[in-house]
């Protein structure tokens, strides 16, 4: 029993950074990040997966080897949180591993690093909820914010994740998580983040959540936001950040408090999960699930070097200066392209999200994964949106145009985070605001569409050709049913000869 507990603890420790030329081995592993042991889907046997790093301009060459053995886990498709321009993948033997005659599958992902904070994860079903997710950082030796901080390394990356005690696809449509993991650890294993008094830290906060959003705050300290979803922004001081699934923020923390131990607490919610991390008290209290902080639950510890071992004793202090997305300004401002008026882009679309018959729809269409990828449909001769599957879910856009998307909020399960692959976008109107900003709008790639009465509006340029995915960042909601055509793949795969399979 002791040895298995120690093994699980080791599996949950933050992994050392790797990259940009490296292997990611996808394997099933027994982990117990919150004290409960279960089989997880992992990269290199750890949760979260190892931090991938590079410097700006470096070429990432990531060999992803599928060694999953659990019959519940089909072939994983790993994607960065943002598709980089010019990125591509080469796949050998793209068959699901659950076939009887399984051989490992090698996928080479290659792209050029752009500076900022990102994440990678499986995009198959709800697989990343079961562990296959991790952070990615591209460092800039000429960072324009470099004079604001002293420390920026793998130890200043903070991941926030929800956790479940069974494979998520077995738990129903939108399950409630049982724990929040900070850097892959729940309270029972004693997660710690260490700082030295007098130093300034660039923390990179990454939500790798499947569903919850979190309110992150640090008592008695100011967080100076300098980066949003990989885009440098002007310095902006707050004491609380609401962060949604897939979003990333870099903030500078000045460790100028007394040498002591400070609570770092977390708790998960359904639909509107809330994580509040306080320094000196770091706490998170959900509106569903196990709430509160008795005996240090939903908590970790931020420990100043030199502080004695032990739990913090500081009181909870509420936030007074929460982040408003509309207050963010890019470091290098650029006028939002096209006309400075609502509906003033080249292409203007309203995307109405609804829930009916047990499924979410966009403009009345329910997305179901096509049996043939959209790009292959195009290469096979389909030319119009009406010819492409899934019907009603594919929009064709002209090249080098400006597109405006208006997305009203308030659908069941709100607020929903919306992520666009392949592009950053201007947030012309943010959730909680009625103002349209065409001069200094924040730029990012994941946005909350807010509550009833909101009409979040974004603009982007079609300067990165290809089929791109626009989806809810909450994976339990974005998940679609696996197509029936998958059922035919194993018999076809098992019938292949060694020559057809090629060298392994």
PDB file of C-alpha atoms in Angstrom, residues 182-479:
ATOM      1  CA  UNK A 182      -3.087  22.576  -8.895  1.00  0.00           C
ATOM      2  CA  UNK A 183      -0.041  21.508 -10.889  1.00  0.00           C
ATOM      3  CA  UNK A 184      -1.453  17.988 -10.873  1.00  0.00           C
ATOM      4  CA  UNK A 185      -1.909  17.703  -7.119  1.00  0.00           C
ATOM      5  CA  UNK A 186      -4.839  17.815  -4.756  1.00  0.00           C
ATOM      6  CA  UNK A 187      -4.613  18.928  -1.136  1.00  0.00           C
ATOM      7  CA  UNK A 188      -4.031  15.402   0.195  1.00  0.00           C
ATOM      8  CA  UNK A 189      -0.633  15.196  -1.480  1.00  0.00           C
ATOM      9  CA  UNK A 190       0.495  18.608  -0.288  1.00  0.00           C
ATOM     10  CA  UNK A 191       1.021  20.703  -3.404  1.00  0.00           C
ATOM     11  CA  UNK A 192       3.431  23.585  -2.789  1.00  0.00           C
ATOM     12  CA  UNK A 193       4.552  26.624  -4.758  1.00  0.00           C
ATOM     13  CA  UNK A 194       7.737  28.200  -3.466  1.00  0.00           C
ATOM     14  CA  UNK A 195       8.849  31.849  -3.652  1.00  0.00           C
ATOM     15  CA  UNK A 196      11.769  33.799  -2.214  1.00  0.00           C
ATOM     16  CA  UNK A 197      11.093  37.057  -0.436  1.00  0.00           C
ATOM     17  CA  UNK A 198      12.146  40.097  -2.455  1.00  0.00           C
ATOM     18  CA  UNK A 199      12.005  38.434  -5.855  1.00  0.00           C
ATOM     19  CA  UNK A 200       9.538  39.113  -8.671  1.00  0.00           C
ATOM     20  CA  UNK A 201       7.929  36.155 -10.398  1.00  0.00           C
ATOM     21  CA  UNK A 202       6.276  35.782 -13.766  1.00  0.00           C
ATOM     22  CA  UNK A 203       3.588  33.193 -13.103  1.00  0.00           C
ATOM     23  CA  UNK A 204       1.965  31.600 -16.141  1.00  0.00           C
ATOM     24  CA  UNK A 205      -1.559  30.577 -15.146  1.00  0.00           C
ATOM     25  CA  UNK A 206      -3.070  27.934 -17.436  1.00  0.00           C
ATOM     26  CA  UNK A 207      -6.585  26.542 -17.151  1.00  0.00           C
ATOM     27  CA  UNK A 208      -6.504  22.991 -18.517  1.00  0.00           C
ATOM     28  CA  UNK A 209     -10.030  22.514 -17.203  1.00  0.00           C
ATOM     29  CA  UNK A 210     -12.669  20.382 -18.888  1.00  0.00           C
ATOM     30  CA  UNK A 211     -15.575  22.354 -17.457  1.00  0.00           C
ATOM     31  CA  UNK A 212     -15.041  24.662 -14.445  1.00  0.00           C
ATOM     32  CA  UNK A 213     -13.992  28.259 -14.550  1.00  0.00           C
ATOM     33  CA  UNK A 214     -12.026  29.558 -11.598  1.00  0.00           C
ATOM     34  CA  UNK A 215     -11.627  32.788  -9.699  1.00  0.00           C
ATOM     35  CA  UNK A 216      -7.956  33.095  -8.869  1.00  0.00           C
ATOM     36  CA  UNK A 217      -6.823  35.632  -6.285  1.00  0.00           C
ATOM     37  CA  UNK A 218      -3.871  36.338  -4.029  1.00  0.00           C
ATOM     38  CA  UNK A 219      -4.508  38.082  -0.714  1.00  0.00           C
ATOM     39  CA  UNK A 220      -2.325  41.093   0.096  1.00  0.00           C
ATOM     40  CA  UNK A 221      -0.642  40.982  -3.304  1.00  0.00           C
ATOM     41  CA  UNK A 222      -1.297  42.613  -6.648  1.00  0.00           C
ATOM     42  CA  UNK A 223      -1.159  40.538  -9.813  1.00  0.00           C
ATOM     43  CA  UNK A 224       0.112  42.504 -12.793  1.00  0.00           C
ATOM     44  CA  UNK A 225      -1.233  40.898 -15.967  1.00  0.00           C
ATOM     45  CA  UNK A 226       1.195  41.126 -18.902  1.00  0.00           C
ATOM     46  CA  UNK A 227       0.059  38.377 -21.287  1.00  0.00           C
ATOM     47  CA  UNK A 228      -3.315  36.990 -22.371  1.00  0.00           C
ATOM     48  CA  UNK A 229      -3.568  33.756 -24.403  1.00  0.00           C
ATOM     49  CA  UNK A 230      -0.110  34.181 -25.904  1.00  0.00           C
ATOM     50  CA  UNK A 231      -0.489  37.905 -26.680  1.00  0.00           C
ATOM     51  CA  UNK A 232       1.453  40.590 -24.790  1.00  0.00           C
ATOM     52  CA  UNK A 233      -0.805  43.145 -23.129  1.00  0.00           C
ATOM     53  CA  UNK A 234      -0.133  46.385 -21.298  1.00  0.00           C
ATOM     54  CA  UNK A 235       0.440  46.059 -17.548  1.00  0.00           C
ATOM     55  CA  UNK A 236      -2.873  45.733 -15.759  1.00  0.00           C
ATOM     56  CA  UNK A 237      -3.177  45.336 -11.988  1.00  0.00           C
ATOM     57  CA  UNK A 238      -5.877  43.133 -10.440  1.00  0.00           C
ATOM     58  CA  UNK A 239      -6.398  41.080  -7.303  1.00  0.00           C
ATOM     59  CA  UNK A 240      -8.667  38.439  -8.886  1.00  0.00           C
ATOM     60  CA  UNK A 241      -8.739  36.688 -12.266  1.00  0.00           C
ATOM     61  CA  UNK A 242     -11.691  34.686 -13.520  1.00  0.00           C
ATOM     62  CA  UNK A 243     -10.145  32.141 -15.870  1.00  0.00           C
ATOM     63  CA  UNK A 244     -12.077  29.858 -18.212  1.00  0.00           C
ATOM     64  CA  UNK A 245     -11.176  26.509 -19.769  1.00  0.00           C
ATOM     65  CA  UNK A 246      -8.326  26.962 -22.232  1.00  0.00           C
ATOM     66  CA  UNK A 247      -7.423  30.506 -21.198  1.00  0.00           C
ATOM     67  CA  UNK A 248      -3.935  31.569 -20.111  1.00  0.00           C
ATOM     68  CA  UNK A 249      -2.679  34.607 -18.221  1.00  0.00           C
ATOM     69  CA  UNK A 250       0.844  35.675 -17.306  1.00  0.00           C
ATOM     70  CA  UNK A 251       1.054  37.911 -14.270  1.00  0.00           C
ATOM     71  CA  UNK A 252       3.912  39.336 -12.242  1.00  0.00           C
ATOM     72  CA  UNK A 253       3.894  38.741  -8.485  1.00  0.00           C
ATOM     73  CA  UNK A 254       6.206  40.654  -6.169  1.00  0.00           C
ATOM     74  CA  UNK A 255       6.986  38.375  -3.199  1.00  0.00           C
ATOM     75  CA  UNK A 256       7.153  41.283  -0.775  1.00  0.00           C
ATOM     76  CA  UNK A 257       5.218  39.857   2.173  1.00  0.00           C
ATOM     77  CA  UNK A 258       6.566  38.440   5.436  1.00  0.00           C
ATOM     78  CA  UNK A 259       8.280  35.045   5.245  1.00  0.00           C
ATOM     79  CA  UNK A 260       5.451  32.650   6.009  1.00  0.00           C
ATOM     80  CA  UNK A 261       3.195  29.907   4.659  1.00  0.00           C
ATOM     81  CA  UNK A 262       0.122  30.947   2.706  1.00  0.00           C
ATOM     82  CA  UNK A 263      -2.915  28.936   1.714  1.00  0.00           C
ATOM     83  CA  UNK A 264      -3.373  28.187  -1.951  1.00  0.00           C
ATOM     84  CA  UNK A 265      -6.864  26.694  -2.176  1.00  0.00           C
ATOM     85  CA  UNK A 266      -9.031  25.382  -4.977  1.00  0.00           C
ATOM     86  CA  UNK A 267     -12.453  23.912  -5.477  1.00  0.00           C
ATOM     87  CA  UNK A 268     -14.320  22.857  -8.571  1.00  0.00           C
ATOM     88  CA  UNK A 269     -17.838  23.574  -9.769  1.00  0.00           C
ATOM     89  CA  UNK A 270     -20.261  22.520 -12.442  1.00  0.00           C
ATOM     90  CA  UNK A 271     -21.213  25.138 -15.037  1.00  0.00           C
ATOM     91  CA  UNK A 272     -19.877  27.936 -12.831  1.00  0.00           C
ATOM     92  CA  UNK A 273     -17.020  26.386 -10.877  1.00  0.00           C
ATOM     93  CA  UNK A 274     -15.033  28.783  -8.821  1.00  0.00           C
ATOM     94  CA  UNK A 275     -11.400  28.580  -7.768  1.00  0.00           C
ATOM     95  CA  UNK A 276     -10.066  31.348  -5.564  1.00  0.00           C
ATOM     96  CA  UNK A 277      -6.374  31.251  -4.806  1.00  0.00           C
ATOM     97  CA  UNK A 278      -5.468  33.638  -2.023  1.00  0.00           C
ATOM     98  CA  UNK A 279      -2.035  34.781  -1.009  1.00  0.00           C
ATOM     99  CA  UNK A 280      -1.621  34.734   1.953  1.00  0.00           C
ATOM    100  CA  UNK A 281      -4.798  32.641   1.688  1.00  0.00           C
ATOM    101  CA  UNK A 282      -5.379  30.860  -1.580  1.00  0.00           C
ATOM    102  CA  UNK A 283      -8.873  29.406  -1.612  1.00  0.00           C
ATOM    103  CA  UNK A 284     -11.543  28.283  -4.073  1.00  0.00           C
ATOM    104  CA  UNK A 285     -15.140  27.569  -3.206  1.00  0.00           C
ATOM    105  CA  UNK A 286     -17.542  25.998  -5.724  1.00  0.00           C
ATOM    106  CA  UNK A 287     -21.271  26.384  -6.016  1.00  0.00           C
ATOM    107  CA  UNK A 288     -21.670  22.590  -6.311  1.00  0.00           C
ATOM    108  CA  UNK A 289     -19.697  19.624  -5.041  1.00  0.00           C
ATOM    109  CA  UNK A 290     -17.668  19.559  -1.841  1.00  0.00           C
ATOM    110  CA  UNK A 291     -17.415  23.164  -0.714  1.00  0.00           C
ATOM    111  CA  UNK A 292     -15.440  24.961   1.953  1.00  0.00           C
ATOM    112  CA  UNK A 293     -11.889  24.691   3.245  1.00  0.00           C
ATOM    113  CA  UNK A 294     -12.201  22.695   6.480  1.00  0.00           C
ATOM    114  CA  UNK A 295      -8.961  20.894   7.328  1.00  0.00           C
ATOM    115  CA  UNK A 296      -7.295  22.377   4.259  1.00  0.00           C
ATOM    116  CA  UNK A 297      -9.524  20.802   1.610  1.00  0.00           C
ATOM    117  CA  UNK A 298      -9.507  22.454  -1.814  1.00  0.00           C
ATOM    118  CA  UNK A 299      -6.143  23.910  -0.866  1.00  0.00           C
ATOM    119  CA  UNK A 300      -2.421  23.930  -1.506  1.00  0.00           C
ATOM    120  CA  UNK A 301       0.339  25.995   0.098  1.00  0.00           C
ATOM    121  CA  UNK A 302       2.347  28.925  -1.209  1.00  0.00           C
ATOM    122  CA  UNK A 303       5.493  28.812   0.899  1.00  0.00           C
ATOM    123  CA  UNK A 304       8.110  31.522   1.223  1.00  0.00           C
ATOM    124  CA  UNK A 305      11.627  30.097   1.413  1.00  0.00           C
ATOM    125  CA  UNK A 306      12.648  30.060   5.070  1.00  0.00           C
ATOM    126  CA  UNK A 307       9.150  29.595   6.441  1.00  0.00           C
ATOM    127  CA  UNK A 308       8.704  26.752   8.936  1.00  0.00           C
ATOM    128  CA  UNK A 309       6.887  23.605   7.864  1.00  0.00           C
ATOM    129  CA  UNK A 310       3.197  23.741   8.639  1.00  0.00           C
ATOM    130  CA  UNK A 311      -0.155  24.957   7.433  1.00  0.00           C
ATOM    131  CA  UNK A 312      -0.883  28.660   6.970  1.00  0.00           C
ATOM    132  CA  UNK A 313      -2.914  30.501   9.586  1.00  0.00           C
ATOM    133  CA  UNK A 314      -3.747  33.683   7.670  1.00  0.00           C
ATOM    134  CA  UNK A 315      -7.387  34.775   7.250  1.00  0.00           C
ATOM    135  CA  UNK A 316      -9.335  34.973   4.005  1.00  0.00           C
ATOM    136  CA  UNK A 317      -9.488  38.420   2.408  1.00  0.00           C
ATOM    137  CA  UNK A 318     -11.981  39.091  -0.379  1.00  0.00           C
ATOM    138  CA  UNK A 319     -11.075  40.551  -3.769  1.00  0.00           C
ATOM    139  CA  UNK A 320     -11.736  44.235  -4.423  1.00  0.00           C
ATOM    140  CA  UNK A 321     -10.289  44.635  -7.934  1.00  0.00           C
ATOM    141  CA  UNK A 322     -11.430  41.740 -10.126  1.00  0.00           C
ATOM    142  CA  UNK A 323     -10.315  41.536 -13.744  1.00  0.00           C
ATOM    143  CA  UNK A 324     -12.713  42.955 -16.329  1.00  0.00           C
ATOM    144  CA  UNK A 325     -11.726  41.626 -19.732  1.00  0.00           C
ATOM    145  CA  UNK A 326     -12.830  44.880 -21.368  1.00  0.00           C
ATOM    146  CA  UNK A 327     -10.096  46.721 -19.414  1.00  0.00           C
ATOM    147  CA  UNK A 328      -7.281  44.755 -21.069  1.00  0.00           C
ATOM    148  CA  UNK A 329      -5.253  46.525 -23.758  1.00  0.00           C
ATOM    149  CA  UNK A 330      -2.709  44.884 -26.101  1.00  0.00           C
ATOM    150  CA  UNK A 331       0.858  46.069 -25.604  1.00  0.00           C
ATOM    151  CA  UNK A 332       0.999  46.881 -29.314  1.00  0.00           C
ATOM    152  CA  UNK A 333      -2.408  48.273 -30.192  1.00  0.00           C
ATOM    153  CA  UNK A 334      -3.956  47.981 -33.616  1.00  0.00           C
ATOM    154  CA  UNK A 335      -7.320  49.307 -34.685  1.00  0.00           C
ATOM    155  CA  UNK A 336      -9.875  46.557 -35.111  1.00  0.00           C
ATOM    156  CA  UNK A 337     -10.051  46.007 -38.887  1.00  0.00           C
ATOM    157  CA  UNK A 338     -13.035  47.033 -41.025  1.00  0.00           C
ATOM    158  CA  UNK A 339     -15.734  49.554 -40.090  1.00  0.00           C
ATOM    159  CA  UNK A 340     -15.968  50.701 -36.460  1.00  0.00           C
ATOM    160  CA  UNK A 341     -19.596  49.744 -36.067  1.00  0.00           C
ATOM    161  CA  UNK A 342     -21.607  46.682 -35.157  1.00  0.00           C
ATOM    162  CA  UNK A 343     -21.918  44.488 -38.235  1.00  0.00           C
ATOM    163  CA  UNK A 344     -19.209  46.461 -40.021  1.00  0.00           C
ATOM    164  CA  UNK A 345     -16.996  43.535 -41.075  1.00  0.00           C
ATOM    165  CA  UNK A 346     -16.818  41.881 -44.498  1.00  0.00           C
ATOM    166  CA  UNK A 347     -18.667  38.843 -43.124  1.00  0.00           C
ATOM    167  CA  UNK A 348     -21.018  39.159 -40.144  1.00  0.00           C
ATOM    168  CA  UNK A 349     -22.434  36.078 -38.444  1.00  0.00           C
ATOM    169  CA  UNK A 350     -24.651  35.646 -35.413  1.00  0.00           C
ATOM    170  CA  UNK A 351     -24.122  32.311 -33.646  1.00  0.00           C
ATOM    171  CA  UNK A 352     -27.078  31.423 -31.447  1.00  0.00           C
ATOM    172  CA  UNK A 353     -26.265  28.660 -28.959  1.00  0.00           C
ATOM    173  CA  UNK A 354     -29.206  26.620 -27.684  1.00  0.00           C
ATOM    174  CA  UNK A 355     -29.859  23.386 -25.829  1.00  0.00           C
ATOM    175  CA  UNK A 356     -32.682  21.077 -26.871  1.00  0.00           C
ATOM    176  CA  UNK A 357     -33.300  17.351 -26.948  1.00  0.00           C
ATOM    177  CA  UNK A 358     -30.289  16.697 -24.750  1.00  0.00           C
ATOM    178  CA  UNK A 359     -27.840  18.354 -27.154  1.00  0.00           C
ATOM    179  CA  UNK A 360     -26.339  21.775 -27.802  1.00  0.00           C
ATOM    180  CA  UNK A 361     -26.889  23.441 -31.166  1.00  0.00           C
ATOM    181  CA  UNK A 362     -25.440  26.450 -32.995  1.00  0.00           C
ATOM    182  CA  UNK A 363     -27.962  28.189 -35.232  1.00  0.00           C
ATOM    183  CA  UNK A 364     -30.142  25.103 -34.945  1.00  0.00           C
ATOM    184  CA  UNK A 365     -27.478  22.613 -36.077  1.00  0.00           C
ATOM    185  CA  UNK A 366     -26.095  19.920 -33.776  1.00  0.00           C
ATOM    186  CA  UNK A 367     -22.455  19.103 -34.490  1.00  0.00           C
ATOM    187  CA  UNK A 368     -21.712  15.404 -34.982  1.00  0.00           C
ATOM    188  CA  UNK A 369     -18.210  14.333 -35.996  1.00  0.00           C
ATOM    189  CA  UNK A 370     -18.150  13.547 -39.732  1.00  0.00           C
ATOM    190  CA  UNK A 371     -16.869  10.169 -40.878  1.00  0.00           C
ATOM    191  CA  UNK A 372     -14.551  11.998 -43.313  1.00  0.00           C
ATOM    192  CA  UNK A 373     -12.508  15.029 -42.176  1.00  0.00           C
ATOM    193  CA  UNK A 374     -13.576  18.344 -43.703  1.00  0.00           C
ATOM    194  CA  UNK A 375     -10.209  18.883 -45.407  1.00  0.00           C
ATOM    195  CA  UNK A 376     -10.439  15.475 -47.075  1.00  0.00           C
ATOM    196  CA  UNK A 377     -14.002  16.282 -48.182  1.00  0.00           C
ATOM    197  CA  UNK A 378     -12.670  19.440 -49.858  1.00  0.00           C
ATOM    198  CA  UNK A 379      -9.800  17.560 -51.517  1.00  0.00           C
ATOM    199  CA  UNK A 380     -12.342  15.002 -52.725  1.00  0.00           C
ATOM    200  CA  UNK A 381     -14.292  17.639 -54.642  1.00  0.00           C
ATOM    201  CA  UNK A 382     -16.759  19.273 -52.252  1.00  0.00           C
ATOM    202  CA  UNK A 383     -16.897  22.999 -52.988  1.00  0.00           C
ATOM    203  CA  UNK A 384     -19.699  24.577 -50.978  1.00  0.00           C
ATOM    204  CA  UNK A 385     -20.767  24.534 -47.350  1.00  0.00           C
ATOM    205  CA  UNK A 386     -23.953  22.693 -48.356  1.00  0.00           C
ATOM    206  CA  UNK A 387     -21.823  19.814 -49.657  1.00  0.00           C
ATOM    207  CA  UNK A 388     -19.720  19.534 -46.501  1.00  0.00           C
ATOM    208  CA  UNK A 389     -20.507  17.440 -43.460  1.00  0.00           C
ATOM    209  CA  UNK A 390     -21.623  17.803 -40.729  1.00  0.00           C
ATOM    210  CA  UNK A 391     -24.549  19.590 -42.373  1.00  0.00           C
ATOM    211  CA  UNK A 392     -25.193  23.061 -41.010  1.00  0.00           C
ATOM    212  CA  UNK A 393     -21.975  23.157 -38.995  1.00  0.00           C
ATOM    213  CA  UNK A 394     -19.523  24.210 -41.723  1.00  0.00           C
ATOM    214  CA  UNK A 395     -19.210  27.856 -42.759  1.00  0.00           C
ATOM    215  CA  UNK A 396     -17.084  28.836 -45.755  1.00  0.00           C
ATOM    216  CA  UNK A 397     -15.301  32.172 -45.476  1.00  0.00           C
ATOM    217  CA  UNK A 398     -13.523  34.229 -48.144  1.00  0.00           C
ATOM    218  CA  UNK A 399      -9.736  34.624 -47.846  1.00  0.00           C
ATOM    219  CA  UNK A 400      -8.166  37.824 -46.560  1.00  0.00           C
ATOM    220  CA  UNK A 401     -11.459  39.082 -45.199  1.00  0.00           C
ATOM    221  CA  UNK A 402     -12.601  40.390 -41.815  1.00  0.00           C
ATOM    222  CA  UNK A 403     -15.166  38.226 -40.027  1.00  0.00           C
ATOM    223  CA  UNK A 404     -17.351  39.354 -37.125  1.00  0.00           C
ATOM    224  CA  UNK A 405     -18.999  36.775 -34.871  1.00  0.00           C
ATOM    225  CA  UNK A 406     -21.702  37.803 -32.404  1.00  0.00           C
ATOM    226  CA  UNK A 407     -22.487  35.148 -29.785  1.00  0.00           C
ATOM    227  CA  UNK A 408     -25.320  35.873 -27.344  1.00  0.00           C
ATOM    228  CA  UNK A 409     -24.877  34.425 -23.855  1.00  0.00           C
ATOM    229  CA  UNK A 410     -27.233  32.875 -21.374  1.00  0.00           C
ATOM    230  CA  UNK A 411     -27.549  29.328 -22.699  1.00  0.00           C
ATOM    231  CA  UNK A 412     -27.955  26.573 -20.108  1.00  0.00           C
ATOM    232  CA  UNK A 413     -24.597  25.916 -18.467  1.00  0.00           C
ATOM    233  CA  UNK A 414     -23.377  29.475 -19.068  1.00  0.00           C
ATOM    234  CA  UNK A 415     -20.926  31.074 -19.151  1.00  0.00           C
ATOM    235  CA  UNK A 416     -19.400  29.092 -22.029  1.00  0.00           C
ATOM    236  CA  UNK A 417     -15.796  29.678 -23.183  1.00  0.00           C
ATOM    237  CA  UNK A 418     -15.447  29.740 -26.978  1.00  0.00           C
ATOM    238  CA  UNK A 419     -12.123  28.893 -28.654  1.00  0.00           C
ATOM    239  CA  UNK A 420     -11.159  29.460 -32.285  1.00  0.00           C
ATOM    240  CA  UNK A 421      -8.321  27.361 -33.686  1.00  0.00           C
ATOM    241  CA  UNK A 422      -5.742  28.907 -35.959  1.00  0.00           C
ATOM    242  CA  UNK A 423      -6.438  32.557 -35.170  1.00  0.00           C
ATOM    243  CA  UNK A 424      -6.271  35.216 -32.520  1.00  0.00           C
ATOM    244  CA  UNK A 425      -9.250  37.542 -32.451  1.00  0.00           C
ATOM    245  CA  UNK A 426     -10.193  40.978 -31.186  1.00  0.00           C
ATOM    246  CA  UNK A 427     -12.802  40.941 -28.406  1.00  0.00           C
ATOM    247  CA  UNK A 428     -14.843  43.915 -29.578  1.00  0.00           C
ATOM    248  CA  UNK A 429     -17.492  43.425 -26.904  1.00  0.00           C
ATOM    249  CA  UNK A 430     -16.764  41.465 -23.731  1.00  0.00           C
ATOM    250  CA  UNK A 431     -19.099  39.610 -21.397  1.00  0.00           C
ATOM    251  CA  UNK A 432     -20.471  41.952 -18.752  1.00  0.00           C
ATOM    252  CA  UNK A 433     -20.072  45.004 -20.995  1.00  0.00           C
ATOM    253  CA  UNK A 434     -22.292  46.804 -23.509  1.00  0.00           C
ATOM    254  CA  UNK A 435     -19.405  48.799 -25.005  1.00  0.00           C
ATOM    255  CA  UNK A 436     -18.039  48.053 -28.492  1.00  0.00           C
ATOM    256  CA  UNK A 437     -14.294  48.794 -28.568  1.00  0.00           C
ATOM    257  CA  UNK A 438     -12.740  49.237 -32.012  1.00  0.00           C
ATOM    258  CA  UNK A 439      -9.571  51.041 -30.904  1.00  0.00           C
ATOM    259  CA  UNK A 440      -7.863  49.038 -28.129  1.00  0.00           C
ATOM    260  CA  UNK A 441      -9.791  45.755 -27.938  1.00  0.00           C
ATOM    261  CA  UNK A 442      -8.049  42.875 -26.150  1.00  0.00           C
ATOM    262  CA  UNK A 443      -6.667  40.132 -28.383  1.00  0.00           C
ATOM    263  CA  UNK A 444      -6.889  36.468 -27.408  1.00  0.00           C
ATOM    264  CA  UNK A 445      -8.097  33.032 -28.605  1.00  0.00           C
ATOM    265  CA  UNK A 446     -10.589  31.952 -25.889  1.00  0.00           C
ATOM    266  CA  UNK A 447     -13.475  34.149 -24.758  1.00  0.00           C
ATOM    267  CA  UNK A 448     -16.390  33.712 -22.374  1.00  0.00           C
ATOM    268  CA  UNK A 449     -19.739  34.455 -24.017  1.00  0.00           C
ATOM    269  CA  UNK A 450     -21.190  35.408 -20.657  1.00  0.00           C
ATOM    270  CA  UNK A 451     -24.725  35.381 -19.309  1.00  0.00           C
ATOM    271  CA  UNK A 452     -28.184  36.330 -20.544  1.00  0.00           C
ATOM    272  CA  UNK A 453     -28.118  39.848 -21.981  1.00  0.00           C
ATOM    273  CA  UNK A 454     -24.503  39.587 -23.145  1.00  0.00           C
ATOM    274  CA  UNK A 455     -23.674  39.720 -26.845  1.00  0.00           C
ATOM    275  CA  UNK A 456     -19.968  38.931 -26.983  1.00  0.00           C
ATOM    276  CA  UNK A 457     -18.553  40.047 -30.331  1.00  0.00           C
ATOM    277  CA  UNK A 458     -15.211  39.106 -31.845  1.00  0.00           C
ATOM    278  CA  UNK A 459     -13.432  39.885 -35.111  1.00  0.00           C
ATOM    279  CA  UNK A 460     -10.659  38.038 -36.897  1.00  0.00           C
ATOM    280  CA  UNK A 461      -8.956  38.013 -40.280  1.00  0.00           C
ATOM    281  CA  UNK A 462      -9.037  34.999 -42.592  1.00  0.00           C
ATOM    282  CA  UNK A 463      -5.281  35.021 -43.132  1.00  0.00           C
ATOM    283  CA  UNK A 464      -4.561  31.370 -42.235  1.00  0.00           C
ATOM    284  CA  UNK A 465      -6.221  29.137 -44.811  1.00  0.00           C
ATOM    285  CA  UNK A 466      -7.704  25.797 -43.843  1.00  0.00           C
ATOM    286  CA  UNK A 467     -10.615  24.170 -42.016  1.00  0.00           C
ATOM    287  CA  UNK A 468     -10.620  25.510 -38.461  1.00  0.00           C
ATOM    288  CA  UNK A 469     -12.592  24.413 -35.425  1.00  0.00           C
ATOM    289  CA  UNK A 470     -14.704  26.858 -33.387  1.00  0.00           C
ATOM    290  CA  UNK A 471     -15.940  25.173 -30.232  1.00  0.00           C
ATOM    291  CA  UNK A 472     -16.833  25.500 -26.586  1.00  0.00           C
ATOM    292  CA  UNK A 473     -13.684  25.212 -24.504  1.00  0.00           C
ATOM    293  CA  UNK A 474     -15.528  23.175 -21.874  1.00  0.00           C
ATOM    294  CA  UNK A 475     -14.760  19.711 -23.206  1.00  0.00           C
ATOM    295  CA  UNK A 476     -17.686  17.959 -21.563  1.00  0.00           C
ATOM    296  CA  UNK A 477     -19.967  20.260 -23.582  1.00  0.00           C
ATOM    297  CA  UNK A 478     -17.958  20.289 -26.823  1.00  0.00           C
ATOM    298  CA  UNK A 479     -17.739  16.505 -26.929  1.00  0.00           C
TER     299      UNK A 479
END
